[in-house]
Tab-separated table of C-alpha atoms in Angstrom:
chain	number	residue	atom	x	y	z
A	262	MET	CA	-14.116	21.577	45.325
A	263	SER	CA	-13.479	17.651	45.295
A	264	ILE	CA	-10.313	16.422	45.255
A	265	LEU	CA	-10.934	14.864	41.512
A	266	SER	CA	-10.679	18.601	40.711
A	267	GLN	CA	-8.234	19.874	42.348
A	268	LEU	CA	-6.268	17.647	41.235
A	269	LYS	CA	-7.999	18.041	37.479
A	270	ARG	CA	-7.051	21.468	37.876
A	271	ALA	CA	-3.425	21.172	39.300
A	272	LEU	CA	-2.462	18.629	36.739
A	273	PRO	CA	-1.544	18.185	32.766
A	274	LYS	CA	-4.724	16.300	30.900
A	275	ASN	CA	-5.014	12.538	30.792
A	276	THR	CA	-2.071	12.588	34.363
A	277	VAL	CA	-5.087	12.008	36.769
A	278	ILE	CA	-6.890	9.509	35.910
A	279	SER	CA	-10.903	8.598	37.792
A	280	GLY	CA	-13.728	6.232	36.894
A	281	SER	CA	-14.195	2.770	37.719
A	282	GLU	CA	-13.520	1.652	34.191
A	283	ASN	CA	-10.336	3.594	34.270
A	284	THR	CA	-8.998	2.855	37.379
A	285	ARG	CA	-9.724	-1.124	37.324
A	286	PRO	CA	-6.059	-1.896	36.629
A	287	PHE	CA	-4.670	-0.296	39.180
A	288	GLU	CA	-6.950	-1.767	41.932
A	289	CYS	CA	-4.109	-4.547	42.734
A	290	ASP	CA	-1.078	-5.438	42.021
A	291	GLY	CA	1.151	-8.933	41.505
A	292	LEU	CA	-1.226	-9.980	44.904
A	293	SER	CA	-4.661	-10.114	42.571
A	294	VAL	CA	-6.048	-12.042	45.501
A	295	TYR	CA	-5.956	-8.417	47.890
A	296	LYS	CA	-8.257	-5.539	45.661
A	297	GLN	CA	-9.378	-1.839	45.990
A	298	GLU	CA	-11.161	0.620	43.844
A	299	PRO	CA	-9.198	3.520	44.816
A	300	LEU	CA	-10.386	7.409	44.664
A	301	ALA	CA	-8.176	8.083	41.490
A	302	VAL	CA	-4.570	7.271	39.879
A	303	VAL	CA	-2.450	10.316	39.190
A	304	LEU	CA	0.680	9.367	36.559
A	305	PRO	CA	3.180	12.123	37.171
A	306	ASN	CA	5.101	13.203	34.881
A	307	ASN	CA	7.941	14.949	37.683
A	308	ILE	CA	8.689	16.526	41.269
A	309	THR	CA	7.179	19.364	40.567
A	310	GLN	CA	3.373	17.550	39.947
A	311	ILE	CA	4.640	14.811	42.266
A	312	LYS	CA	4.543	17.640	45.011
A	313	LYS	CA	1.420	18.980	44.077
A	314	VAL	CA	-0.810	15.783	43.989
A	315	LEU	CA	0.934	15.603	47.644
A	316	GLU	CA	0.081	18.871	49.081
A	317	ILE	CA	-3.212	18.658	47.682
A	318	CYS	CA	-3.580	15.233	49.744
A	319	ARG	CA	-2.828	16.293	53.286
A	320	LYS	CA	-4.996	18.806	53.288
A	321	ASN	CA	-7.972	17.439	52.384
A	322	ASN	CA	-6.211	14.319	55.144
A	323	THR	CA	-6.403	11.862	50.942
A	324	PRO	CA	-4.059	8.629	51.674
A	325	ILE	CA	-1.112	7.900	48.248
A	326	VAL	CA	-0.498	4.864	47.981
A	327	THR	CA	2.786	4.809	45.301
A	328	ARG	CA	2.644	2.717	42.526
A	329	GLY	CA	5.993	1.009	40.282
A	330	ALA	CA	4.938	-0.839	37.674
A	331	GLY	CA	2.823	-3.465	39.530
A	332	THR	CA	4.418	-6.234	39.168
A	333	GLY	CA	4.745	-7.030	43.152
A	334	LEU	CA	3.437	-9.762	45.107
A	335	SER	CA	3.041	-8.903	48.887
A	336	GLY	CA	0.301	-6.567	48.277
A	337	GLY	CA	2.413	-3.446	48.341
A	338	ALA	CA	0.493	-1.253	45.734
A	339	THR	CA	-2.860	-2.075	46.872
A	340	PRO	CA	-5.244	1.087	47.289
A	341	LEU	CA	-6.707	2.163	50.685
A	342	GLU	CA	-10.179	2.785	50.311
A	343	GLY	CA	-10.687	6.190	48.800
A	344	SER	CA	-6.856	6.738	48.152
A	345	VAL	CA	-5.080	8.330	45.828
A	346	VAL	CA	-2.166	5.812	44.015
A	347	LEU	CA	0.305	8.151	42.312
A	348	GLY	CA	2.093	6.118	40.065
A	349	LEU	CA	5.235	6.780	39.100
A	350	SER	CA	6.163	4.905	36.040
A	351	LYS	CA	6.465	7.565	33.850
A	352	LEU	CA	9.524	8.572	35.522
A	353	THR	CA	11.559	6.741	33.151
A	354	GLN	CA	15.152	8.713	33.041
A	355	ILE	CA	19.079	7.310	33.644
A	356	ILE	CA	19.937	10.646	34.152
A	357	SER	CA	23.910	9.261	34.978
A	358	ILE	CA	26.094	6.745	34.358
A	359	ASP	CA	29.728	6.719	36.127
A	360	GLU	CA	31.886	4.762	34.944
A	361	GLU	CA	34.951	4.935	37.088
A	362	LYS	CA	32.133	5.187	40.144
A	363	LYS	CA	30.556	2.441	38.859
A	364	ILE	CA	27.453	3.665	39.736
A	365	ALA	CA	24.219	4.643	37.340
A	366	VAL	CA	21.833	7.306	38.586
A	367	LEU	CA	17.365	6.705	38.315
A	368	GLU	CA	14.477	8.481	38.274
A	369	PRO	CA	12.307	5.399	39.967
A	370	GLY	CA	10.300	4.564	37.388
A	371	VAL	CA	13.633	2.572	35.572
A	372	ARG	CA	12.893	-0.563	34.492
A	373	ASN	CA	15.601	-3.243	36.735
A	374	LEU	CA	16.087	-4.639	32.765
A	375	ALA	CA	17.166	-1.930	31.383
A	376	ILE	CA	20.262	-0.424	33.712
A	377	SER	CA	22.240	-3.550	32.549
A	378	GLU	CA	20.672	-2.494	29.104
A	379	ALA	CA	22.003	0.849	29.359
A	380	ALA	CA	26.115	-0.133	31.122
A	381	GLU	CA	27.065	-2.409	29.118
A	382	GLU	CA	28.554	-0.367	27.130
A	383	PHE	CA	30.998	-0.401	30.209
A	384	ASN	CA	31.008	-3.522	30.419
A	385	LEU	CA	29.235	-3.095	33.740
A	386	TYR	CA	25.386	-4.222	34.878
A	387	TYR	CA	22.982	-3.562	37.943
A	388	ALA	CA	22.975	-7.109	40.054
A	389	PRO	CA	20.063	-7.301	41.672
A	390	ASP	CA	17.669	-9.714	39.223
A	391	PRO	CA	13.868	-9.940	40.429
A	392	SER	CA	11.811	-12.846	37.844
A	393	SER	CA	9.761	-9.397	36.881
A	394	GLN	CA	12.924	-7.473	35.425
A	395	ILE	CA	12.337	-7.037	32.328
A	396	ALA	CA	8.944	-5.065	33.279
A	397	CYS	CA	10.088	-3.927	37.540
A	398	THR	CA	10.707	-0.651	38.473
A	399	ILE	CA	14.065	0.025	40.526
A	400	GLY	CA	11.602	2.181	43.122
A	401	GLY	CA	9.016	-0.248	43.038
A	402	ASN	CA	12.972	-2.600	43.631
A	403	VAL	CA	13.045	-0.046	46.204
A	404	ALA	CA	10.151	-0.272	47.732
A	405	GLU	CA	10.084	-3.589	47.466
A	406	ASN	CA	13.649	-4.672	49.114
A	407	SER	CA	14.023	-7.260	45.997
A	408	GLY	CA	16.290	-9.152	45.442
A	409	GLY	CA	16.505	-12.590	42.761
A	410	VAL	CA	18.410	-15.545	41.942
A	411	HIS	CA	21.999	-13.380	42.390
A	412	CYS	CA	20.737	-12.518	45.977
A	413	LEU	CA	23.460	-14.686	47.886
A	414	LYS	CA	26.401	-13.473	46.124
A	415	TYR	CA	25.628	-9.890	45.026
A	416	GLY	CA	22.761	-9.096	47.979
A	417	LEU	CA	19.698	-7.031	47.595
A	418	THR	CA	18.475	-4.029	46.913
A	419	VAL	CA	19.815	-2.852	50.548
A	420	GLN	CA	23.302	-4.011	49.523
A	421	ASN	CA	22.802	-2.095	46.255
A	422	VAL	CA	22.225	1.088	46.937
A	423	GLU	CA	23.983	4.264	47.160
A	424	ALA	CA	21.836	6.664	48.131
A	425	ILE	CA	18.179	8.216	47.388
A	426	LYS	CA	15.925	11.304	47.391
A	427	MET	CA	12.683	10.792	48.002
A	428	LEU	CA	9.644	13.475	49.414
A	429	THR	CA	7.958	13.548	52.961
A	430	ILE	CA	3.968	13.819	52.791
A	431	ASP	CA	4.709	18.138	53.346
A	432	GLY	CA	6.682	17.731	50.152
A	433	GLU	CA	9.885	18.305	51.777
A	434	GLU	CA	13.290	17.080	49.757
A	435	LEU	CA	15.587	14.464	52.151
A	436	LEU	CA	18.584	13.043	50.524
A	437	LEU	CA	19.362	10.011	52.123
A	438	THR	CA	22.767	8.531	51.657
A	439	ARG	CA	25.771	5.221	52.757
A	440	GLN	CA	27.430	8.406	54.966
A	441	ASP	CA	24.814	9.637	56.720
A	442	GLU	CA	25.345	9.343	60.525
A	443	GLY	CA	23.205	8.462	63.005
A	444	ILE	CA	19.913	6.178	62.738
A	445	GLY	CA	20.191	4.070	59.268
A	446	LEU	CA	17.635	5.244	56.875
A	447	LEU	CA	18.675	4.347	53.927
A	448	ALA	CA	18.087	1.339	54.877
A	449	LEU	CA	15.162	1.526	56.222
A	450	MET	CA	13.576	3.439	53.287
A	451	ASN	CA	14.217	-0.133	51.729
A	452	GLY	CA	11.235	-2.442	52.410
A	453	SER	CA	8.830	0.050	53.151
A	454	GLU	CA	6.830	0.035	50.709
A	455	GLY	CA	5.956	3.676	50.223
A	456	LEU	CA	4.740	4.093	54.139
A	457	LEU	CA	7.753	6.988	54.623
A	458	GLY	CA	8.052	9.346	51.925
A	459	VAL	CA	7.941	8.998	47.243
A	460	ILE	CA	11.555	7.956	46.558
A	461	THR	CA	12.242	10.326	43.350
A	462	GLU	CA	15.737	9.943	42.733
A	463	ILE	CA	18.041	6.399	43.514
A	464	THR	CA	21.579	5.965	42.971
A	465	VAL	CA	22.520	2.278	42.994
A	466	LYS	CA	26.382	0.253	42.517
A	467	LEU	CA	26.731	-1.179	39.073
A	468	THR	CA	28.688	-4.431	39.103
A	469	PRO	CA	31.516	-5.136	36.486
A	470	LYS	CA	30.328	-8.414	34.243
A	471	PRO	CA	31.920	-11.720	35.367
A	472	GLU	CA	35.223	-13.004	32.916
A	473	LEU	CA	33.501	-16.487	32.958
A	474	ALA	CA	30.285	-18.213	34.186
A	475	ARG	CA	29.478	-21.477	34.451
A	476	LEU	CA	26.130	-23.337	35.119
A	477	VAL	CA	25.523	-26.973	37.029
A	478	MET	CA	22.942	-28.740	37.063
A	479	ALA	CA	22.592	-31.950	39.306
A	480	GLY	CA	19.692	-34.061	39.916
A	481	PHE	CA	18.751	-35.877	44.109
A	482	SER	CA	16.725	-38.915	44.490
A	483	SER	CA	14.996	-36.017	47.217
A	484	VAL	CA	14.910	-32.263	48.496
A	485	ARG	CA	16.541	-33.490	51.386
A	486	ASP	CA	19.981	-34.371	49.830
A	487	CYS	CA	19.071	-31.497	47.423
A	488	ALA	CA	19.879	-29.265	50.716
A	489	ASP	CA	22.732	-30.621	51.995
A	490	THR	CA	24.908	-30.582	48.516
A	491	VAL	CA	23.771	-26.355	49.093
A	492	ALA	CA	24.897	-26.748	53.018
A	493	GLU	CA	28.101	-28.413	51.729
A	494	ILE	CA	28.716	-25.631	49.107
A	495	ILE	CA	29.115	-22.438	51.169
A	496	LYS	CA	30.609	-24.796	53.623
A	497	ASN	CA	33.419	-25.434	51.737
A	498	GLY	CA	33.762	-21.548	51.301
A	499	ILE	CA	32.495	-21.263	47.545
A	500	ILE	CA	29.429	-17.802	47.506
A	501	PRO	CA	27.678	-19.230	44.454
A	502	SER	CA	26.050	-15.866	42.235
A	503	GLY	CA	23.118	-18.307	42.223
A	504	LEU	CA	21.187	-20.973	43.316
A	505	GLU	CA	18.126	-22.727	42.483
A	506	MET	CA	16.695	-25.773	43.506
A	507	MET	CA	13.456	-27.193	42.137
A	508	ASP	CA	11.563	-30.084	43.580
A	509	LYS	CA	9.674	-32.711	41.309
A	510	PHE	CA	6.013	-30.063	40.645
A	511	ALA	CA	8.461	-27.331	39.248
A	512	ILE	CA	10.261	-30.125	37.658
A	513	GLU	CA	7.832	-31.258	35.518
A	514	ALA	CA	5.972	-28.000	35.277
A	515	SER	CA	8.351	-26.053	33.508
A	516	GLU	CA	9.255	-29.553	31.971
A	517	ALA	CA	5.464	-28.886	30.819
A	518	PHE	CA	5.851	-25.629	29.358
A	519	ALA	CA	9.162	-24.732	28.679
A	520	HIS	CA	10.891	-28.708	28.267
A	521	PRO	CA	14.148	-27.375	28.523
A	522	GLY	CA	15.013	-31.079	29.129
A	523	TYR	CA	15.000	-31.636	32.776
A	524	PRO	CA	14.845	-35.292	34.803
A	525	LEU	CA	11.741	-35.808	35.325
A	526	ASP	CA	13.168	-39.345	37.325
A	527	ALA	CA	14.566	-36.390	39.848
A	528	GLN	CA	12.768	-35.345	42.891
A	529	ALA	CA	15.098	-32.432	43.426
A	530	LEU	CA	16.867	-29.970	41.057
A	531	LEU	CA	19.859	-28.369	42.091
A	532	LEU	CA	20.864	-25.446	39.782
A	533	CYS	CA	24.363	-23.688	40.707
A	534	GLU	CA	26.457	-20.493	39.549
A	535	LEU	CA	29.286	-19.731	39.536
A	536	ASP	CA	31.180	-16.832	38.209
A	537	GLY	CA	34.141	-14.722	38.603
A	538	ALA	CA	37.827	-14.592	37.525
A	539	ILE	CA	38.398	-17.950	35.073
A	540	ASP	CA	41.030	-19.503	37.241
A	541	SER	CA	38.393	-18.789	40.118
A	542	VAL	CA	35.736	-20.173	38.625
A	543	ASN	CA	37.521	-22.938	37.361
A	544	GLU	CA	38.882	-23.908	40.750
A	545	ASP	CA	35.785	-23.368	42.421
A	546	LEU	CA	33.658	-25.730	39.481
A	547	ASN	CA	36.005	-28.597	40.705
A	548	LYS	CA	35.116	-28.433	44.007
A	549	VAL	CA	31.584	-28.605	42.892
A	550	LEU	CA	31.848	-31.763	41.466
């Protein structure tokens, strides 16, 4: 019996996708310059189904490529020839939010932005904010160790993950936490692009919303002057919550598309965001200006 037949027999209807026309949307991630048609795509609904996929693929010596929302730009979800793509986009449950401990327990298919939306009632949010946060999943964020504009102050995904539950290719369930002794396997899973196992549950740290946030925009006559200003800000002990630098090409492209009102005579533009307690933000703002 072929592996396709085995998968379709073991899993519910419409869980296994096959055929070129149906699998084409999964032949690459956001890095579309590299494409490879997979043998099949499987979209499980729970851990039991994931275990069945792992068992069948292991017995047939078939490679597995895990996939979140496919928004990554590094090719981490690009299928291998003859592989089965294991998509985790249906595992979207926010299992719990603990206001006191400031953590959220999530399935890997939960969207990045949905975490902050769910935590808003507790005046908390999830700090790492990739540009694709409206669509990307927390499982994909862990696989790529995603960051975002606010990673300078609040860290990458690896600094904001407290625990991970995962399955090995043998179907063994592992729990990795910050409290584990020995090799830092929790940190190793961040950025591993699915090579070490399949993530089934993630516990993330939630951050209290700041009292105040202020954004400073400054234009410069050169990229070097802009970069020197960033160095000077850090040198003075100020850690902005967000930093974004744009060269003239980016300024002109943004202005042509969205018309935000950027100064077109500037050679470089710096966006500096400060957040925190009101007094602290105002003090840092005066230093920056």
